[in-house]
Coordinates of C-alpha atoms and ligand atoms in Angstrom, one line a residue:
X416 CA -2.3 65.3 -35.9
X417 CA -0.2 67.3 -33.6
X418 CA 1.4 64.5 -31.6
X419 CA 1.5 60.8 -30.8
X420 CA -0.2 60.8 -27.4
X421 CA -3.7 58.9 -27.6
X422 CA -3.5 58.7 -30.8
X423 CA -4.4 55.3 -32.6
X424 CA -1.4 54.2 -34.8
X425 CA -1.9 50.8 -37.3
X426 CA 1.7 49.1 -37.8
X427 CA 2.3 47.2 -40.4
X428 CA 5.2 44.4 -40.1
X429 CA 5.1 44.4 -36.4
X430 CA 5.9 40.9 -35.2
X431 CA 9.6 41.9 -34.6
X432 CA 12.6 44.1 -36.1
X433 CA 11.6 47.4 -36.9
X434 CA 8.0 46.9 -36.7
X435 CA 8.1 45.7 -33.2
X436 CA 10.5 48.7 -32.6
X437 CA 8.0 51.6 -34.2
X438 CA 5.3 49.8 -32.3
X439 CA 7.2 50.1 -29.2
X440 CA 8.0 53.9 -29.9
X441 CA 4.9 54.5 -30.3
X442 CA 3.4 53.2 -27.3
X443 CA 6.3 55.2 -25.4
X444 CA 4.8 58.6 -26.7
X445 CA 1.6 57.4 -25.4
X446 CA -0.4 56.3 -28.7
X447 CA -2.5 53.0 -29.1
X448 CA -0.7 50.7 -31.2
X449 CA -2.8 48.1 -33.0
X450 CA 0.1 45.4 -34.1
X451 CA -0.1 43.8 -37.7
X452 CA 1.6 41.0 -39.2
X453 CA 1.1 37.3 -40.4
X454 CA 2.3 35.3 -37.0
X455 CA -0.4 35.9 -34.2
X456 CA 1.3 34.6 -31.8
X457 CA 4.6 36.3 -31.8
X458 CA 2.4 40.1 -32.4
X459 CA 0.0 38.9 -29.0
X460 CA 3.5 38.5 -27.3
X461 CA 4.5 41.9 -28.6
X462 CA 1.6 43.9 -27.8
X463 CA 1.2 42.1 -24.6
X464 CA 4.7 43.2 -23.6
X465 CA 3.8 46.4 -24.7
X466 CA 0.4 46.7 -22.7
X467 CA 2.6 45.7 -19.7
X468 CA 5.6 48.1 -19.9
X469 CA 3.4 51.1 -21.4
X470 CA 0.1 51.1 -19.7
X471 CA -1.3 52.0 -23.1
X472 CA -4.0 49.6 -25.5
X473 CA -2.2 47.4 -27.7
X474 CA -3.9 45.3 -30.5
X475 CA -3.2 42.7 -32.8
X476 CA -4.2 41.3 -36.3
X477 CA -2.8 38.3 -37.8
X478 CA -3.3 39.0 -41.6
X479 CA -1.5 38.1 -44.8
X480 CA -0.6 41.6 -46.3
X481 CA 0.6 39.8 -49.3
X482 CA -2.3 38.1 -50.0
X483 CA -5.1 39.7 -53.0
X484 CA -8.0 39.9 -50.3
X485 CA -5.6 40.3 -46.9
X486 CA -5.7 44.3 -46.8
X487 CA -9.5 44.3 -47.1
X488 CA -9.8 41.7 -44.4
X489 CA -8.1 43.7 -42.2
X490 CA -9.7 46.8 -42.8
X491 CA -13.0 44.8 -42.1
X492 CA -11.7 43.3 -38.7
X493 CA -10.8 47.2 -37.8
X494 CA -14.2 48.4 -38.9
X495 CA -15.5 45.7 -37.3
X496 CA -14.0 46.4 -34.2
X497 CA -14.8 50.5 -34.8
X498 CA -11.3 51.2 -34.8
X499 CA -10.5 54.7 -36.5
X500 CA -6.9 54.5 -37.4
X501 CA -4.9 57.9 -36.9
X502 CA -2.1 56.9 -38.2
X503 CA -0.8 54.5 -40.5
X504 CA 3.0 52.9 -40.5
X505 CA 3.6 50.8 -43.8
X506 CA 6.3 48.9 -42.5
X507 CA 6.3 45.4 -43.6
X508 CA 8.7 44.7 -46.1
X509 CA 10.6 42.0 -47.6
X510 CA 13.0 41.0 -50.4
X511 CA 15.3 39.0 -52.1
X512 CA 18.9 39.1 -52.0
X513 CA 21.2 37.4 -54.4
X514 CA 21.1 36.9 -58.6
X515 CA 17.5 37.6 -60.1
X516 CA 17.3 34.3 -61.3
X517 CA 18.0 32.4 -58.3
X518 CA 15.4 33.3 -56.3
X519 CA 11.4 32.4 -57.2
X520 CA 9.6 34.4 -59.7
X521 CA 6.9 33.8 -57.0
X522 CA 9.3 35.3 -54.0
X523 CA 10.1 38.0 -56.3
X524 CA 6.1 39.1 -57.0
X525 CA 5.5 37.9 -53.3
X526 CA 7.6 41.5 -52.5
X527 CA 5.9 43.6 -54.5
X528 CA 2.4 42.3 -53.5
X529 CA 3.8 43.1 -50.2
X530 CA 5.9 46.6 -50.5
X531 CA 3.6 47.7 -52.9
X532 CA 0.2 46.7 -53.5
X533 CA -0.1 46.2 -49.7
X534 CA 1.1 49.4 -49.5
X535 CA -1.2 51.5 -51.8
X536 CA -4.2 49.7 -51.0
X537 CA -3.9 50.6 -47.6
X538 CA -2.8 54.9 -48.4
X539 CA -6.1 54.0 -50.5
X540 CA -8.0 52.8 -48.3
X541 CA -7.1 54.3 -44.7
X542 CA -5.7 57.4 -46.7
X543 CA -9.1 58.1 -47.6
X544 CA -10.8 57.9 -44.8
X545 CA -7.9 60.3 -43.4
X546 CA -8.6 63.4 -45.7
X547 CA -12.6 62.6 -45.3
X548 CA -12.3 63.4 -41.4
X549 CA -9.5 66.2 -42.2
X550 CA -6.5 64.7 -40.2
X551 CA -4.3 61.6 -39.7
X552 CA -1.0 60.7 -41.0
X553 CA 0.9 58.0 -43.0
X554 CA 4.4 57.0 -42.6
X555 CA 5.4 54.4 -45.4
X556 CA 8.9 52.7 -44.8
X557 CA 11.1 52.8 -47.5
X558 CA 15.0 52.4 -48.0
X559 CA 18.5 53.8 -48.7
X560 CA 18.0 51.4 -51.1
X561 CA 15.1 53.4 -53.1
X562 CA 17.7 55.8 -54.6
X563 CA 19.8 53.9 -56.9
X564 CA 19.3 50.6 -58.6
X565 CA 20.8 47.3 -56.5
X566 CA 22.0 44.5 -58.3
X567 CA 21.4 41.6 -56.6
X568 CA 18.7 42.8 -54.9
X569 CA 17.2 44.3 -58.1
X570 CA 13.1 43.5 -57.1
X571 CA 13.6 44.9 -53.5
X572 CA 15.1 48.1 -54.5
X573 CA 12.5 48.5 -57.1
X574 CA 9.9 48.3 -54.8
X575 CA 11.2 50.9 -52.8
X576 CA 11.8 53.4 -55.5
X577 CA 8.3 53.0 -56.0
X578 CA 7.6 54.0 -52.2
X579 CA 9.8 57.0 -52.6
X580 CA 8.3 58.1 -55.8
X581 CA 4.5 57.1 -54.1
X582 CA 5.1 58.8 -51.1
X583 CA 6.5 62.1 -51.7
X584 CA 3.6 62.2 -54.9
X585 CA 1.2 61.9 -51.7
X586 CA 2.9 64.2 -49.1
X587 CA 2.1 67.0 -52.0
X588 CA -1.5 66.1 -53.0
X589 CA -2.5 65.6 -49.4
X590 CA -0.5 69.3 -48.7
X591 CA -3.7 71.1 -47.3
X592 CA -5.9 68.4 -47.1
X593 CA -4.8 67.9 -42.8
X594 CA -3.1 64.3 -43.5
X595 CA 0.9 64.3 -43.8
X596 CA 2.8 61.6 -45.5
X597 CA 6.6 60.6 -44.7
X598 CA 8.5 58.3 -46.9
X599 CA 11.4 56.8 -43.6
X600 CA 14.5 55.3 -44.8
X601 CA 16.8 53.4 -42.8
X602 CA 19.9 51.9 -43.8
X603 CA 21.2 48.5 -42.9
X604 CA 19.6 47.9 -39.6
X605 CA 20.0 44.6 -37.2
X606 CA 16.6 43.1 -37.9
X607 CA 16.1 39.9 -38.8
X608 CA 15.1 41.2 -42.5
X609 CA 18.3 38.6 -44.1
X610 CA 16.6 35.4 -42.3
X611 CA 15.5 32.4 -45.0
X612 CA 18.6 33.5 -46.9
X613 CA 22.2 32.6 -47.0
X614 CA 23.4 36.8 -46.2
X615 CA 24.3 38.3 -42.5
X616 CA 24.6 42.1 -41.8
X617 CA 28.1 43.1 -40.5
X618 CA 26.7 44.4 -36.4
X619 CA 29.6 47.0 -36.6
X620 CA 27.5 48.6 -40.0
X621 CA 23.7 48.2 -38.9
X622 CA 21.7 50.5 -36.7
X623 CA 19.8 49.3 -33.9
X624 CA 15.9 49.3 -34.2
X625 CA 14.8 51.4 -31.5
X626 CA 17.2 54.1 -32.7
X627 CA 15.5 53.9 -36.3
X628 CA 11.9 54.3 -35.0
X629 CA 12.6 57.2 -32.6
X630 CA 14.5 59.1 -35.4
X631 CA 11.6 58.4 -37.8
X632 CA 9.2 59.5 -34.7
X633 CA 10.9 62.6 -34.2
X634 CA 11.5 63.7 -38.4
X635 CA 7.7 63.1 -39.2
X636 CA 6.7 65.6 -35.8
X637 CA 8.7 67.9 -37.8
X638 CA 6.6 67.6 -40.5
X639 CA 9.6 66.1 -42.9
X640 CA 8.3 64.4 -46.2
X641 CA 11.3 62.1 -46.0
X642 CA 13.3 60.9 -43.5
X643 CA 16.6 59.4 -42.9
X644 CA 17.1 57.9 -39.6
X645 CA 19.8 55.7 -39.8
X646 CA 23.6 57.0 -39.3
X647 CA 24.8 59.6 -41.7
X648 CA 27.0 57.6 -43.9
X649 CA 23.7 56.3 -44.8
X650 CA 22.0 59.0 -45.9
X651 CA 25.3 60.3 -47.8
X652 CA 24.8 57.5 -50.2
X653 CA 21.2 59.0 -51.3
X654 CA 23.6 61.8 -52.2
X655 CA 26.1 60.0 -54.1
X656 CA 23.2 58.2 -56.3
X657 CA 21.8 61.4 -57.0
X658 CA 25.1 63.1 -58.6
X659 CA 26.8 60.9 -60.1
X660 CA 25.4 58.9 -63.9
X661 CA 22.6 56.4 -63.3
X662 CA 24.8 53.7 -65.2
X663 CA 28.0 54.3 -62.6
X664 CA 25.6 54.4 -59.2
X665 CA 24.6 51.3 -60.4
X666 CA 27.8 49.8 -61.3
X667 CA 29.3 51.2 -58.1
X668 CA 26.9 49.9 -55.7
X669 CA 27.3 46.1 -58.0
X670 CA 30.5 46.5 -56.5
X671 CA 29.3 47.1 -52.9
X672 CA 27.0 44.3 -53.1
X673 CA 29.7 41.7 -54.4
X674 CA 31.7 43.1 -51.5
X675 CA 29.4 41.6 -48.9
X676 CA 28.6 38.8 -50.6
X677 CA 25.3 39.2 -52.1
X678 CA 26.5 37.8 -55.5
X679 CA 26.2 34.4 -54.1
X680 CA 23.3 34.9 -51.5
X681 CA 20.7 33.2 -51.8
X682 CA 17.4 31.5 -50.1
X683 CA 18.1 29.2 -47.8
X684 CA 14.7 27.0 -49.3
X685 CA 16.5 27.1 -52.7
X686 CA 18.9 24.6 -54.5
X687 CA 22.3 26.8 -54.5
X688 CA 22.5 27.8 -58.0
X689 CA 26.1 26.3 -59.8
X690 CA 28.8 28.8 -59.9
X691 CA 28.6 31.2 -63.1
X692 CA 31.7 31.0 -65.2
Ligands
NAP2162 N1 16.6 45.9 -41.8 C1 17.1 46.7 -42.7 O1 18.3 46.8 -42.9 C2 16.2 47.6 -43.4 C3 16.8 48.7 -44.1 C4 15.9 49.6 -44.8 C5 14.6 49.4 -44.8 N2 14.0 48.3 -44.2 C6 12.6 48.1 -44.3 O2 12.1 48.1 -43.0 C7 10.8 47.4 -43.0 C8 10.9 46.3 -41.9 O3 12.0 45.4 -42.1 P1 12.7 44.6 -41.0 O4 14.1 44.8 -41.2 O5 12.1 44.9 -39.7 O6 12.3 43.1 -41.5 P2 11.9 41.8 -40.6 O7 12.6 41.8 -39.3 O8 12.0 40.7 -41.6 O9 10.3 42.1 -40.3 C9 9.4 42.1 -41.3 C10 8.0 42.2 -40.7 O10 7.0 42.2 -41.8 C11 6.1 41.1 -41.5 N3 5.6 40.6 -42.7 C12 6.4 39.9 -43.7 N4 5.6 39.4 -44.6 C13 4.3 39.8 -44.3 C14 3.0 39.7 -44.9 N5 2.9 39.0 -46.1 N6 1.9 40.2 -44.3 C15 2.1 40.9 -43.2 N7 3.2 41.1 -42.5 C16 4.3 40.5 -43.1 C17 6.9 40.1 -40.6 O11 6.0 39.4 -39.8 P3 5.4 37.9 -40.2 O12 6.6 37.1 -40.7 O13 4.9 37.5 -38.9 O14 4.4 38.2 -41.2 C18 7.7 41.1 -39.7 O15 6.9 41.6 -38.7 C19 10.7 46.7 -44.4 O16 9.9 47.5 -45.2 C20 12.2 46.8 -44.9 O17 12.2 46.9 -46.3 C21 14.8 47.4 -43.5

C-alpha cells in the first residue's frame, strides 16, 4: 500500500471527533472511506458530507463494536457488500474517567470489549485477509495515555497499553508479510470523548481533530510503527514515563489527574459518589 488514493479505508469510531476527522482525511487523499459506528444517522450525515465535498464513495455501517457478535456482523455486511478493505483505522474508543469504583463494572468491561476485543478481532479478522492478498495496512488508535499507568482513568489507560503492546507485536510479525501496522497516539484532543461525564478538556491544551488525523496520515506513509501526532509536549510525556520508576510516573501523573479534576469526575448517569475522607 503505497498511498491513500483509491484505496478503500474501514474507520472505526466515525460518527464524530477523530473518527469523523481520519474519515475526512482520508477522503481528502482520495481513498474510499466506509464509516463505522453505532449511530446511523449521524455516520449517513458524515459520509454524506463527505461524498459531497470529496467526490469520492463514502459508506456507512451502524454496528455495536462492543457487542460479542457486532465485529462479525460487520464483516458479513462488508462481505456481503464485496467490500475488500485496504485499510483498517481502529479508532473507536472510550473510557471512564474518575475513581474505579464510581463508575459501572459494566462501563468499565464495556471499554475493553470496545478498545480491545473490537480491536483484535478486527486485526484478526481483516488482518488476515491482508497478509492472504500480500498488502493492506492497519492503523490502531491508541493514546499518550498507553505509557504510564492513569489513576482515575485506570481501565482506559489499560486498554491502551494493551494497543501499544498489540500493535507494535504486529508491525514486526507482519514485517515482510506487505501489511504495515501503526499504533497513533494523540494527546488530549477537542473531541467529544469527556461527554456522559462530569470532566471538560481545557481548549488552550487539546489539539484539534483534523490536525491529529493528517499527522497520523502523513507518519504511517512514512512507514512509522508509532506515531505521535498531537503537539510535542505530548509526546514528551511518553518520555518521562519511560525514565523515570514505574511507581513515581504513576504517582506523578495521580497528581496531574487531581489537577484537572478527574478525582471527582464522574458519569453524568451515575449517583455522585459521597466525598472520601
Ligand atoms: N480525544 C482525546 O483526547 C483522545 C486522546 C487520545 C486518544 N484518543 C482516542 O481516539 C479515539 C477516538 O476518540 P474521540 O476522542 O474521537 O472520541 P468520541 O468523540 O467520543 O468518538 C468516539 C467514536 O467511537 C464510536 N463508538 C463508541 N462506542 C462504540 C461502539 N460500541 N461501537 C462502535 N462505535 C462506537 C462513537 O460513535 P457512536 O457513539 O455513534 O457509536 C464515536 O464515533 C479513541 O480510541 C480514543 O481513545 C482520544
Amino acid at each position: 500500500m503505497d498511498g491513500y488514493s483509491g484505496i478503500t479505508a474501514l474507520v472505526t469510531g466515525a460518527s464524530k471527533g477523530l473518527g469523523e476527522a481520519y474519515a475526512r482525511e482520508l477522503a481528502r487523499r482520495g481513498a474510499r472511506p466506509v464509516l463505522v459506528a453505532r449511530s446511523g444517522d449521524a455516520l449517513r450525515r458524515v459520509a454524506d458530507a463527505i461524498r459531497e465535498e470529496y467526490g469520492v464513495e463514502a459508506a456507512a455501517e451502524a454496528v455495536d463494536l462492543a457487542a460479542p457478535d457486532g465485529v462479525s456482523r460487520l464483516i458479513a455486511e462488508l462481505d456481503r457488500r464485496g467490500r475488500t478493505i485496504d485499510l483498517l483505522v481502529n479508532n473507536a474508543g472510550a473510557g471512564t474517567v474518575g475513581p474505579f469504583l464510581d463508575s459501572s463494572l459494566t462501563r468499565h468491561v464495556d471499554s475493553v470489549g470496545l478498545n480491545v476485543v473490537a480491536l483484535m478481532s478486527l486485526c484478526h479478522q481483516l488482518g488476515g485477509r491482508m497478509v492472504a492478498r500480500g498488502s493492506g495496512g492497519i492503523i490502531n488508535v491508541a493514546s499518550t495515555a498507553a505509557f504510564q499507568s492513569m489513576p482515575y482513568q485506570a481501565s482506559y489507560a489499560a486498554t491502551k497499553a494493551f494497543v501499544l503492546s498489540f500493535t507494535e507485536a504486529l508491525a514486526e510479525e507482519f514485517r515482510g508479510a506487505g501489511v504495515r501496522v501503526m499504533a497513533a497516539h494523540p494527546g488530549a484532543t477537542a473531541t467529544g470523548f469527556f461527554d456522559g461525564t462530569s470532566a471538560t478538556m481545557k481548549p488552550a491544551f487539546t489539539d484539534a481533530p483534523g490536525r491529529v488525523a493528517a499527522r497520523t496520515l502523513d507518519a504511517f506513509a512514512k512507514g512509522a510503527v508509532n506515531a505521535y501526532p498531537g503537539r510535542a509536549s505530548f509526546r514528551a510525556t511518553t518520555w518521562a514515563a519511560r525514565v523515570l520508576p514505574r511507581t513515581t510516573a504513576t504517582r506523578l501523573t495521580a497528581r496531574l489527574n487531581r489537577a484537572m479534576g478527574f478525582d471527582r469526575a464522574h458519569d453524568l448517569d451515575a449517583p455522585v459518589a459521597p466525598p472520601r475522607s
